[in-house]
mmCIF file of C-alpha atoms in Angstrom:
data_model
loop_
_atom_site.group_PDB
_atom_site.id
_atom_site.type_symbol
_atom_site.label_atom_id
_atom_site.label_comp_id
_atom_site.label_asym_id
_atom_site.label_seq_id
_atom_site.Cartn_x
_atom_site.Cartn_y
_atom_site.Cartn_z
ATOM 1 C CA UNK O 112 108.002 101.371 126.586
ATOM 2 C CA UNK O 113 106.732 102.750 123.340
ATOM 3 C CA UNK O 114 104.955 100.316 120.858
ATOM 4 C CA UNK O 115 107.721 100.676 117.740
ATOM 5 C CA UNK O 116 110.433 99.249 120.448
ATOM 6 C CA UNK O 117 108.199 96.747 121.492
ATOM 7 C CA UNK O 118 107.384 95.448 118.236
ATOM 8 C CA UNK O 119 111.239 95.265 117.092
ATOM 9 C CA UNK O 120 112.185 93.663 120.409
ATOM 10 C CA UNK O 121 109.114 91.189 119.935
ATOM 11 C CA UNK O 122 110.116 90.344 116.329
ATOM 12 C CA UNK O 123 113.605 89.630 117.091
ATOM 13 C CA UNK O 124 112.641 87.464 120.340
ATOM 14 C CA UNK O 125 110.636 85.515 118.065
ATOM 15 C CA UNK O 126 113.276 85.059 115.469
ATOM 16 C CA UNK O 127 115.455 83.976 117.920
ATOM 17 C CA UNK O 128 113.135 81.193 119.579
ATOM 18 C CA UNK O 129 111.772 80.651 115.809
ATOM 19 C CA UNK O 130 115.335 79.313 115.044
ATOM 20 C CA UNK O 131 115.310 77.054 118.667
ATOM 21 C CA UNK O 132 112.110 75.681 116.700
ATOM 22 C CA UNK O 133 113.768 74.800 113.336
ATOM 23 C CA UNK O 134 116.009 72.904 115.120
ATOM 24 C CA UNK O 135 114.039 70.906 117.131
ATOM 25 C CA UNK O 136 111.490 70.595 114.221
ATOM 26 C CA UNK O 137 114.935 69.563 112.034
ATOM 27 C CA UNK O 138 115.421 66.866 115.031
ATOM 28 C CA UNK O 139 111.824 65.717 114.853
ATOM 29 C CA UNK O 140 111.368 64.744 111.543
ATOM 30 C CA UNK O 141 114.871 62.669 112.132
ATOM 31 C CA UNK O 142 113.019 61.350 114.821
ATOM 32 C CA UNK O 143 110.050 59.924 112.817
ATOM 33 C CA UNK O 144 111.032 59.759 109.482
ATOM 34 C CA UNK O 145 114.811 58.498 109.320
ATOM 35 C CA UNK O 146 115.219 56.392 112.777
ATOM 36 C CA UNK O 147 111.805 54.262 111.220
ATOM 37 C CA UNK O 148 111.380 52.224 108.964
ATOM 38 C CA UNK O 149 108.443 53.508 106.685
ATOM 39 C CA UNK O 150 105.735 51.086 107.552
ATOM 40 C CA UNK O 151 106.250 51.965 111.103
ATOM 41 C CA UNK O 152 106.233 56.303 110.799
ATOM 42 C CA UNK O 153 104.022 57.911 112.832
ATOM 43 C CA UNK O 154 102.089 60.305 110.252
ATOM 44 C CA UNK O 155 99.782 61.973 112.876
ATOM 45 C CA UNK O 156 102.727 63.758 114.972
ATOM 46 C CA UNK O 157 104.639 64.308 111.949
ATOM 47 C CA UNK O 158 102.076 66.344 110.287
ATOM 48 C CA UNK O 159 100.829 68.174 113.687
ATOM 49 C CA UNK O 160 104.586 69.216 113.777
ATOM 50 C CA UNK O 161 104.898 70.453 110.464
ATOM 51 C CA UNK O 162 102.008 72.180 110.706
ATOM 52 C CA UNK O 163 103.099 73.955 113.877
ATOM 53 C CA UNK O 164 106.220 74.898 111.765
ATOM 54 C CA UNK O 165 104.795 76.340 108.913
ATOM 55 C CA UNK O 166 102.391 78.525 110.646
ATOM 56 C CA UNK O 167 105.343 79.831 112.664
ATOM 57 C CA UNK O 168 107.100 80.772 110.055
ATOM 58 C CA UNK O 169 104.564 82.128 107.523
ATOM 59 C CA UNK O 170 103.741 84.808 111.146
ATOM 60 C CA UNK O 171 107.514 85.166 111.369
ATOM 61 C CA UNK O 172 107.731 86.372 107.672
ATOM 62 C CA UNK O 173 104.418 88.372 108.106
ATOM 63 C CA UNK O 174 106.463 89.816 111.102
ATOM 64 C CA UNK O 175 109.676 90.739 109.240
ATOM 65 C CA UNK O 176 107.780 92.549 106.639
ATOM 66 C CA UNK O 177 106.234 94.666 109.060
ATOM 67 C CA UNK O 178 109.810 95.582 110.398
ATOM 68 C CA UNK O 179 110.843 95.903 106.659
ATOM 69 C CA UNK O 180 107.660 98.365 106.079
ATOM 70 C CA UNK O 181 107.765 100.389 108.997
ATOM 71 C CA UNK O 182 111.392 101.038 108.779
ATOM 72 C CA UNK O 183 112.627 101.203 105.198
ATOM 73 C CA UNK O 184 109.017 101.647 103.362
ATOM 74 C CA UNK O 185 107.339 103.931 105.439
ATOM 75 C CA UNK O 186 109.721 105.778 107.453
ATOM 76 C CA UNK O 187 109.255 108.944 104.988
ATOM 77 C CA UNK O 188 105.023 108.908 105.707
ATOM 78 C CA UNK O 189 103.645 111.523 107.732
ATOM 79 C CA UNK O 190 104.448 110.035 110.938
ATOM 80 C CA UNK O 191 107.264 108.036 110.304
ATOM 81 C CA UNK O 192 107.640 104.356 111.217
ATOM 82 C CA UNK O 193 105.998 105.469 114.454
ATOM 83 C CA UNK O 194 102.830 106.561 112.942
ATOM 84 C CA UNK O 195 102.764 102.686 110.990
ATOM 85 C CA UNK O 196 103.475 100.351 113.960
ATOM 86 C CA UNK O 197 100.687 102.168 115.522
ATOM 87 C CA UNK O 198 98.125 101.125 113.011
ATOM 88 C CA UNK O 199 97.967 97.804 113.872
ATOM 89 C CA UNK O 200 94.458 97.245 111.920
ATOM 90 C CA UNK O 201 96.671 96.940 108.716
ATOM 91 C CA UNK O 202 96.434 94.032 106.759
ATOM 92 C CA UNK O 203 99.704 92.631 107.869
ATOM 93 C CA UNK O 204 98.527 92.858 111.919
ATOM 94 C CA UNK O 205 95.137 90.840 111.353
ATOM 95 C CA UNK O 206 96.686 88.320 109.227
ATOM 96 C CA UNK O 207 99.452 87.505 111.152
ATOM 97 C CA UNK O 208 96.429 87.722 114.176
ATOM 98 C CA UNK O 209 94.564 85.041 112.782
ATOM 99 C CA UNK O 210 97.919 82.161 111.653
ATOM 100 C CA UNK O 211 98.720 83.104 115.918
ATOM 101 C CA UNK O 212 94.935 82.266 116.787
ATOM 102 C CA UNK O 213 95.196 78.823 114.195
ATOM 103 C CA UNK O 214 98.328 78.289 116.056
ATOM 104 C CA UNK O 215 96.340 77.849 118.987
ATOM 105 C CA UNK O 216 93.771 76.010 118.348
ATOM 106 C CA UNK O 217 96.327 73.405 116.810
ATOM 107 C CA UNK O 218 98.345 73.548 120.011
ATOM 108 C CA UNK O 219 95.327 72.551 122.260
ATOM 109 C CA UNK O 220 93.938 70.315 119.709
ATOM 110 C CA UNK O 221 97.516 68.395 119.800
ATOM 111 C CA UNK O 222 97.109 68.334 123.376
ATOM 112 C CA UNK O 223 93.793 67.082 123.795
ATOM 113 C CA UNK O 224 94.500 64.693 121.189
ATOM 114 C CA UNK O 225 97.436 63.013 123.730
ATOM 115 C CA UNK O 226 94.917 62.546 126.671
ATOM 116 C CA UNK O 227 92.507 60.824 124.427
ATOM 117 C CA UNK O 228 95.003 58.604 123.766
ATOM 118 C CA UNK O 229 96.332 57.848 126.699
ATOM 119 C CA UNK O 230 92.824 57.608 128.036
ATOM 120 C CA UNK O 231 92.027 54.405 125.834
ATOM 121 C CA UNK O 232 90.180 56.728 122.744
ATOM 122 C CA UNK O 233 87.461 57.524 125.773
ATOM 123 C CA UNK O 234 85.398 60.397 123.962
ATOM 124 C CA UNK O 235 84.068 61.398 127.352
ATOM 125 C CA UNK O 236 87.010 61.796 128.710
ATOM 126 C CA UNK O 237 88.063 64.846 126.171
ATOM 127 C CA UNK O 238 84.685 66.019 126.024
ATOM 128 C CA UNK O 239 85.359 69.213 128.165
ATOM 129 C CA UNK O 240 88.832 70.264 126.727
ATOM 130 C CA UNK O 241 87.260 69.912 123.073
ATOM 131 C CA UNK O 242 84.041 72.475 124.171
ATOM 132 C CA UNK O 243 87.001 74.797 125.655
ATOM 133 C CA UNK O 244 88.881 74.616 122.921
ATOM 134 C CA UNK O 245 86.091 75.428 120.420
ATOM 135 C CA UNK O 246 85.700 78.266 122.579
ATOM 136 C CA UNK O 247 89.265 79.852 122.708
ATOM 137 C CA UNK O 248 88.906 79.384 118.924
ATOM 138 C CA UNK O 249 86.187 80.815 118.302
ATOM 139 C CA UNK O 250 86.849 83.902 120.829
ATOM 140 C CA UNK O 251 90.048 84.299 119.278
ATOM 141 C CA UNK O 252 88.473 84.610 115.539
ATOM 142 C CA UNK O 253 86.770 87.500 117.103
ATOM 143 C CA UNK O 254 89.497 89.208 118.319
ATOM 144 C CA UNK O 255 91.038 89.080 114.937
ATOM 145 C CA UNK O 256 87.659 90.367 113.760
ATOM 146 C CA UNK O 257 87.173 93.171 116.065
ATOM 147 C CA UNK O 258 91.433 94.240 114.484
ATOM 148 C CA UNK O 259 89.589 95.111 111.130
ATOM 149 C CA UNK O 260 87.189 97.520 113.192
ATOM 150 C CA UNK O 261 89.235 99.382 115.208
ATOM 151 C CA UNK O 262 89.863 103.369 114.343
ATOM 152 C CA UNK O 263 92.986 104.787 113.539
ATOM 153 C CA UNK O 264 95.551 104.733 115.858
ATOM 154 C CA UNK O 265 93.233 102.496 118.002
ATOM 155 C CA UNK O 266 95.044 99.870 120.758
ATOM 156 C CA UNK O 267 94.718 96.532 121.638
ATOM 157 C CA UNK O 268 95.134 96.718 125.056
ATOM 158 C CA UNK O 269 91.498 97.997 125.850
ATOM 159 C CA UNK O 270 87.579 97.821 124.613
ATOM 160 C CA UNK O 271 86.023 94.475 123.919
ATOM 161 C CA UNK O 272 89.254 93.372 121.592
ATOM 162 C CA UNK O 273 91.055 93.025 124.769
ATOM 163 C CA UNK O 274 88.091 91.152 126.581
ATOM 164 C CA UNK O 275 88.047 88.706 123.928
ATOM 165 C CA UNK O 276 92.211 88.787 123.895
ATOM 166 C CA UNK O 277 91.686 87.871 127.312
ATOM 167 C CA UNK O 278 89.563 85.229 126.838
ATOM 168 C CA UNK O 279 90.838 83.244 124.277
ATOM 169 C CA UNK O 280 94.177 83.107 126.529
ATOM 170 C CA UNK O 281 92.466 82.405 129.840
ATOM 171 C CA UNK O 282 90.782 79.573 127.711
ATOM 172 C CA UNK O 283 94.019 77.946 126.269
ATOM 173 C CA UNK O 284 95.337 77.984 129.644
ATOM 174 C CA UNK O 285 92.720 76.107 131.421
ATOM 175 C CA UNK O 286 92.563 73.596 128.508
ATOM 176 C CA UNK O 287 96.142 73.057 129.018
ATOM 177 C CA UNK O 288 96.211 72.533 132.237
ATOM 178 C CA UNK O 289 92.740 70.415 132.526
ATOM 179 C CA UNK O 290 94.427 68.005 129.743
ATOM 180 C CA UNK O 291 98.047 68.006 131.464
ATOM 181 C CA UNK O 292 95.862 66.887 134.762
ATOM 182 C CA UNK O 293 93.941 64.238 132.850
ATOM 183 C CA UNK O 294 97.243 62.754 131.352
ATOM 184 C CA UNK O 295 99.282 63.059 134.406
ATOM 185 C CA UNK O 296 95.948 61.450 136.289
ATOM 186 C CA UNK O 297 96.058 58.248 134.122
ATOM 187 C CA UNK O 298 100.397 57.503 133.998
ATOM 188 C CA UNK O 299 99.845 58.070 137.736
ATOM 189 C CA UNK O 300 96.854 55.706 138.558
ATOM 190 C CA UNK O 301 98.329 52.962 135.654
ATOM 191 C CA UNK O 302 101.382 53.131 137.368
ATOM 192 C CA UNK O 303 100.104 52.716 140.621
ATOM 193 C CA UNK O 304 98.036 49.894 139.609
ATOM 194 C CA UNK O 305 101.564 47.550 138.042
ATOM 195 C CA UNK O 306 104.343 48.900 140.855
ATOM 196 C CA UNK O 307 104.362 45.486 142.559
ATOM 197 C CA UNK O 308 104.861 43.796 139.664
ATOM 198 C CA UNK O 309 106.980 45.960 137.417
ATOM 199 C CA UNK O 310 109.461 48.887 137.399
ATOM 200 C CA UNK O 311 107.492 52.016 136.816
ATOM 201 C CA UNK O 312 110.505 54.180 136.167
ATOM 202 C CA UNK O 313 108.843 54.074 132.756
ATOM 203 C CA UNK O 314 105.968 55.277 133.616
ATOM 204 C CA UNK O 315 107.727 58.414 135.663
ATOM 205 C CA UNK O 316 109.651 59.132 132.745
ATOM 206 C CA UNK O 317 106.612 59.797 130.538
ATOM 207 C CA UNK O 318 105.008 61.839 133.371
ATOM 208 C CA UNK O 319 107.878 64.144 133.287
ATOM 209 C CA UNK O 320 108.233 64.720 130.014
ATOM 210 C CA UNK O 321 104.237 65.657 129.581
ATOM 211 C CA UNK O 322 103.927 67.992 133.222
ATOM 212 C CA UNK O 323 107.894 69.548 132.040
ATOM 213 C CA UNK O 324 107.341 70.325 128.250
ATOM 214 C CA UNK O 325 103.358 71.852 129.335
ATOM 215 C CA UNK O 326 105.141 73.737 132.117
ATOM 216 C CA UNK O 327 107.142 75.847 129.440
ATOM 217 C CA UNK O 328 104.052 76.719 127.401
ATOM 218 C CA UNK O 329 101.605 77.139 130.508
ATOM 219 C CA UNK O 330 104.355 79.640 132.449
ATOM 220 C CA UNK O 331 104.859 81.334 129.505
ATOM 221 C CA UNK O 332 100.924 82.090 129.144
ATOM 222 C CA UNK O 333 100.774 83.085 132.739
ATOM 223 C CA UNK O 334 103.399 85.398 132.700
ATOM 224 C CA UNK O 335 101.903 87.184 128.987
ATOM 225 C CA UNK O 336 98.432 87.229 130.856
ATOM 226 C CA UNK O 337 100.125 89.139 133.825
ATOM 227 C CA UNK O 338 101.990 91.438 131.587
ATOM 228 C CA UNK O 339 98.437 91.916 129.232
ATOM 229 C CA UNK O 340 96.625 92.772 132.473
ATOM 230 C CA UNK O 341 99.068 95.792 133.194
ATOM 231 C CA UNK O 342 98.501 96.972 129.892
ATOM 232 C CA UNK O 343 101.791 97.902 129.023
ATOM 233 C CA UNK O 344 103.402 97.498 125.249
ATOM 234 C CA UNK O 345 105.876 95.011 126.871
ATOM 235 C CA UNK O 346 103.356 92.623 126.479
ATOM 236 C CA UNK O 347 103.448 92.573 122.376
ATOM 237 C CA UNK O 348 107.197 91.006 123.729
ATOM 238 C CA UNK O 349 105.603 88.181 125.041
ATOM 239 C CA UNK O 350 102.807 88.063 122.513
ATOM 240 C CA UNK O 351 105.253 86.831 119.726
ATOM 241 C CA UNK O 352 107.635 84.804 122.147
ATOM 242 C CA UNK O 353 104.435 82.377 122.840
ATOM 243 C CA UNK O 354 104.200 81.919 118.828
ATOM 244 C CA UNK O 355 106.720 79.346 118.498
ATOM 245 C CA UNK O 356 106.786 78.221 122.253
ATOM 246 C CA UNK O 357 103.360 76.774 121.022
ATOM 247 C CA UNK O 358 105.053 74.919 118.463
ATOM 248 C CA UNK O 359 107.873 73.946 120.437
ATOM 249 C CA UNK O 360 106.333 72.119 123.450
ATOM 250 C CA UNK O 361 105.017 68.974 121.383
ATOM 251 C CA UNK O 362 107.993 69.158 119.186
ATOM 252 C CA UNK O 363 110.082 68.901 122.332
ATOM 253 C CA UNK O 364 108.471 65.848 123.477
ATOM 254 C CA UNK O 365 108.631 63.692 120.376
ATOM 255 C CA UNK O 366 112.574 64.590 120.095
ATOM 256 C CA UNK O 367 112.750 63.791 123.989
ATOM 257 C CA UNK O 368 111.289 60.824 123.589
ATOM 258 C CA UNK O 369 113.004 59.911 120.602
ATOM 259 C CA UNK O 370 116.244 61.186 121.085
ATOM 260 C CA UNK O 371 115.951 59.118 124.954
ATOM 261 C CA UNK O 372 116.526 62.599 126.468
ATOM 262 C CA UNK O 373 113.997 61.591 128.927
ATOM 263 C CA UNK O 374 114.132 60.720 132.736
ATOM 264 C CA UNK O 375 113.359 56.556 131.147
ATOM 265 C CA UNK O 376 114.008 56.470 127.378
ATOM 266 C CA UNK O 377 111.316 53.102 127.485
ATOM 267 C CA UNK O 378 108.105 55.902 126.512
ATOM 268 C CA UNK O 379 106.867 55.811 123.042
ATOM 269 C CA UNK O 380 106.108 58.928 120.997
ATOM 270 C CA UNK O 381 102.553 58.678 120.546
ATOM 271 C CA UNK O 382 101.922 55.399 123.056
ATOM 272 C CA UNK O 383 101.512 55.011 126.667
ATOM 273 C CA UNK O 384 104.792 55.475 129.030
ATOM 274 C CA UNK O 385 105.748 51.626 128.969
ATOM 275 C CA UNK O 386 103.407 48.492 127.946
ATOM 276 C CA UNK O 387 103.450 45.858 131.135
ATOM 277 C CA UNK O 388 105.832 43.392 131.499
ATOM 278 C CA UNK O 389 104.176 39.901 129.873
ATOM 279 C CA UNK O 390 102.389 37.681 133.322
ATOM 280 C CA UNK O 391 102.708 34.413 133.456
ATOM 281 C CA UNK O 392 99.860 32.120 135.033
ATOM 282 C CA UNK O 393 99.931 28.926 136.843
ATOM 283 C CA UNK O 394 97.602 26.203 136.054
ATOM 284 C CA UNK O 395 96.838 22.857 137.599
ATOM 285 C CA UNK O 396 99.716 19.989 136.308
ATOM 286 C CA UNK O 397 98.827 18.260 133.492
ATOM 287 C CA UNK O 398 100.400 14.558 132.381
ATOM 288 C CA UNK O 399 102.849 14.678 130.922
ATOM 289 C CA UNK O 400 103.578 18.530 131.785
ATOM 290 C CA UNK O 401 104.177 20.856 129.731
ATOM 291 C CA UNK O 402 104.880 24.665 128.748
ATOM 292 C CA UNK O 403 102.835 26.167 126.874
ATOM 293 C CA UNK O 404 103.211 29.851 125.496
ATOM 294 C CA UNK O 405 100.377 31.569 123.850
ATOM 295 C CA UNK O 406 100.379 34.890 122.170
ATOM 296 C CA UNK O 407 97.113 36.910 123.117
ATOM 297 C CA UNK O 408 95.927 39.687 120.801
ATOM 298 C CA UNK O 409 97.295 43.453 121.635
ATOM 299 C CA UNK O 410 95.740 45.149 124.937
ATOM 300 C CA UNK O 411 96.195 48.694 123.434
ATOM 301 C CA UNK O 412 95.120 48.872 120.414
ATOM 302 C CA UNK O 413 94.809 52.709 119.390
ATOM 303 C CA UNK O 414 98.843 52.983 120.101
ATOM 304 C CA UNK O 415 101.236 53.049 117.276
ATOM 305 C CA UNK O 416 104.105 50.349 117.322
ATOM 306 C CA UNK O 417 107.095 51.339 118.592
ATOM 307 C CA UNK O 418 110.166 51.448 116.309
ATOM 308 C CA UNK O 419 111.948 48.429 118.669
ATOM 309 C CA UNK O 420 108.860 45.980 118.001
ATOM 310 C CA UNK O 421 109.396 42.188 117.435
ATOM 311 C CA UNK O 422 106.603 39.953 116.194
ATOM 312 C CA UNK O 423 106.113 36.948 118.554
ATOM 313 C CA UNK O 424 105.061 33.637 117.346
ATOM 314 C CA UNK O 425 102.033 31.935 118.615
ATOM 315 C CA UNK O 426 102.791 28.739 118.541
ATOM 316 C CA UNK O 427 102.969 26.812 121.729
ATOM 317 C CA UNK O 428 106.229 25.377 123.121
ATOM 318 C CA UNK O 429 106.428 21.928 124.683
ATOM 319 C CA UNK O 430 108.707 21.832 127.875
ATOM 320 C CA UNK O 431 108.731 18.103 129.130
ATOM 321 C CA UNK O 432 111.590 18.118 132.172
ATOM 322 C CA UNK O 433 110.153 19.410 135.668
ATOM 323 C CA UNK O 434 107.415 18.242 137.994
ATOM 324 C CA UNK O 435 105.077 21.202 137.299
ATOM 325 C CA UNK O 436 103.348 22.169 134.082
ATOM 326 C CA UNK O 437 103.332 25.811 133.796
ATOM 327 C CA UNK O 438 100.857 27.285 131.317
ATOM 328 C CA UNK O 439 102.231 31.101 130.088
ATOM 329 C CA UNK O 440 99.793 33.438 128.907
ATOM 330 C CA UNK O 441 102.291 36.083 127.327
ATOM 331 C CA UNK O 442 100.203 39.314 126.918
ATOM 332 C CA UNK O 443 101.863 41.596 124.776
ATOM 333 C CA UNK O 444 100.648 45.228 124.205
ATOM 334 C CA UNK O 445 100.887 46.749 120.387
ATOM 335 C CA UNK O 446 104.360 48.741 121.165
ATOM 336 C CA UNK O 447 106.042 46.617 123.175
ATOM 337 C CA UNK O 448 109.244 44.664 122.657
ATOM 338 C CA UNK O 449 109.076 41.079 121.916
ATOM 339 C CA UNK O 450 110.519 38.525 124.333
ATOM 340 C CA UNK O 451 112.603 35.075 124.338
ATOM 341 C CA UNK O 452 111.716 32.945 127.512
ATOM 342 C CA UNK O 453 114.547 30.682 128.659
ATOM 343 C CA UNK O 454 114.453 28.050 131.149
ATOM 344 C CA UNK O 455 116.289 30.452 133.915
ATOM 345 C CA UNK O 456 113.565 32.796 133.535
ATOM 346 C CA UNK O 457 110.723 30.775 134.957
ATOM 347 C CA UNK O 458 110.586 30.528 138.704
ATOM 348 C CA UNK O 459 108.367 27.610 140.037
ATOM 349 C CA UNK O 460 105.831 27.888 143.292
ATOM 350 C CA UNK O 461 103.094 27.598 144.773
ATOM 351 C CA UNK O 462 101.450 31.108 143.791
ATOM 352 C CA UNK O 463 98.404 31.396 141.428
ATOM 353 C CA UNK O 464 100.425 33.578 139.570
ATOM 354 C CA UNK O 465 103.558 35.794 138.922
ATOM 355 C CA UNK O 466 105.067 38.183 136.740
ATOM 356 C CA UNK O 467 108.042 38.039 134.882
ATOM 357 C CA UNK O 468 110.670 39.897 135.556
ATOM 358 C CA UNK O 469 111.566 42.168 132.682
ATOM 359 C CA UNK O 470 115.491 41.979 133.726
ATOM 360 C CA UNK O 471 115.840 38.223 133.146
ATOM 361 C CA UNK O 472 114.051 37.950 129.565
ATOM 362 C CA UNK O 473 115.854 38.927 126.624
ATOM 363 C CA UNK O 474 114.896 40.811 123.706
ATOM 364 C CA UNK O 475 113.751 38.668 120.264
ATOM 365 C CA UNK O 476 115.179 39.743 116.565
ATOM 366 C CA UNK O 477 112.940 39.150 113.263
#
């Protein structure tokens, strides 16, 4: 394939998926601005997004005026348009070089910035994907460098600019997947640990958005990779297809979630899967028994509230009828929806302790 059709075929592949990515990003700030009320927007994904956006389009538009030079500008050069795409150390190939390596390093950092929250703000945990990700930045930067030194007519597809190329791929990839593993690692092992007590379809559902949305962007890579490998100018195809899949993938999951396109709509945006299901525990009858309900302080912290939260009272609630005195402990996670208990809802035995079940409570207004 010669490089002029690959370029023109790459530029209007990336238009096309560009305008996939204005609608989703169109659907995302619905999502967190309009559906919320302002005290409760979530400012970090909303300005990842937009950033994601505006970087894709600025290398779109550097894009299109390369199409626009090379065909109406300089089609009349010695060389013709074929002789221009060919250069591709002009100034309009390294900038639009460097806004697809920033586009990276956002992507990961977006990324890595999920597991450490899902992870409880563990620095240790992200300590690993935030070396590798330094790395594919900093590899990439060189890359762009080593556009500004190649000679006339010089390609991309061998020397050291295709060793770092390489690299800085190979890197995003294994930070993706090392950080899809991590999150996947902790939905699985949380749910595992609150199946006998609660439904964990919530917890599914936020697995499959995370391993489905990284799926698109991590095939993707594999496939450009492959197609880099051969070099072959097909791959400049791929090259701008992966610019706005990299802004797509975490706009996809915040409309997902928001939208309750997911396998369990209960998943927050920026929050774990589900919060657990408020326990109950059974103390020692008191005279004259009671029921007393007590509010404890939020279990995760570092998660934003969800747009459905209801602020529970902490004051305790007398119950005099029954021979047992049932003290509840309702634990409530930052996120989760607030609860009414009726009398139905409480079943008396012998255990130490029991759960409630999420199916007979009903859901508190303001």
């Amino acid at each position: 394939m010669r490089y002029k059709t690959a370029v023109l075929v790459g530029v209007w592949t990336e238009t096309a998926l560009w305008g996939i990515f204005l609608v989703l990003y169109s659907t995302c700030v619905y999502v967190l601005v309009h559906k919320r009320a302002p005290q409760t927007i979530q400012w970090i994904p909303l300005f990842t997004a937009s950033l994601l956006f505006l970087l894709a389009t600025f290398h779109l538009a550097l894009q299109l005026r390369k199409v626009h030079e090379g065909l109406v500008l300089r089609v009349n050069e010695p060389g013709g348009s074929d002789a221009y795409f060919m250069d591709i150390k002009r100034w309009l190939n390294v900038t639009a070089d460097a806004v697809y390596a920033t586009m990276i390093l956002v992507g990961d950092s977006v990324v890595i910035h999920r597991c450490f929250l899902i992870w409880g703000n563990r620095i240790r945990v992200i300590l690993v994907p935030i070396i590798l990700v330094l790395c594919t930045a900093a590899s990439g930067y060189v890359a762009v460098w080593l556009f500004t030194k190649l000679p006339p007519h010089g390609t991309a597809l061998e020397g050291p600019l295709a060793k770092w190329a390489t690299t800085t791929f190979l890197l995003s990839l294994v930070t993706n997947i090392l950080t899809t593993g991590l999150i996947s690692y902790r939905i699985l092992a949380t749910a595992r640990k609150v199946s006998a007590s609660i439904d964990i379809r919530p917890y599914m559902g936020g697995l499959a958005v995370v391993v489905e949305s990284a799926a698109i962007y991590t095939t993707a890579l594999v496939v450009y990779l492959i197609v880099y490998i051969s070099r072959t100018n097909a791959q400049y195809i791929l090259f701008c297809a992966l610019c706005p899949i990299i802004g797509i993938v975490p706009t996809l999951i915040i409309v997902r979630v928001g939208l309750g396109l997911t396998r369990s709509s209960q998943i927050d945006v920026e929050g774990p899967p589900s919060t657990p299901s408020p326990t109950c525990d059974i103390y020692p009858p008191t005279n004259p028994p009671t029921l007393c309900i007590t509010d404890l302080a939020p279990s995760y912290t570092p998660w934003p509230r969800s747009p459905h939260t209801r602020h529970f009272s902490g004051s305790d609630t007398t119950w005099t009828e029954g021979p047992d005195a049932i003290h509840l402990q309702l634990r409530y996670s930052q996120g989760s929806v607030g609860r009414s208990i009726t009398r139905d809802d409480i079943s008396r035995n012998s255990s130490a302790s029991f759960a409630l079940d999420r199916t007979k409570t009903s859901e508190t207004t303001k």
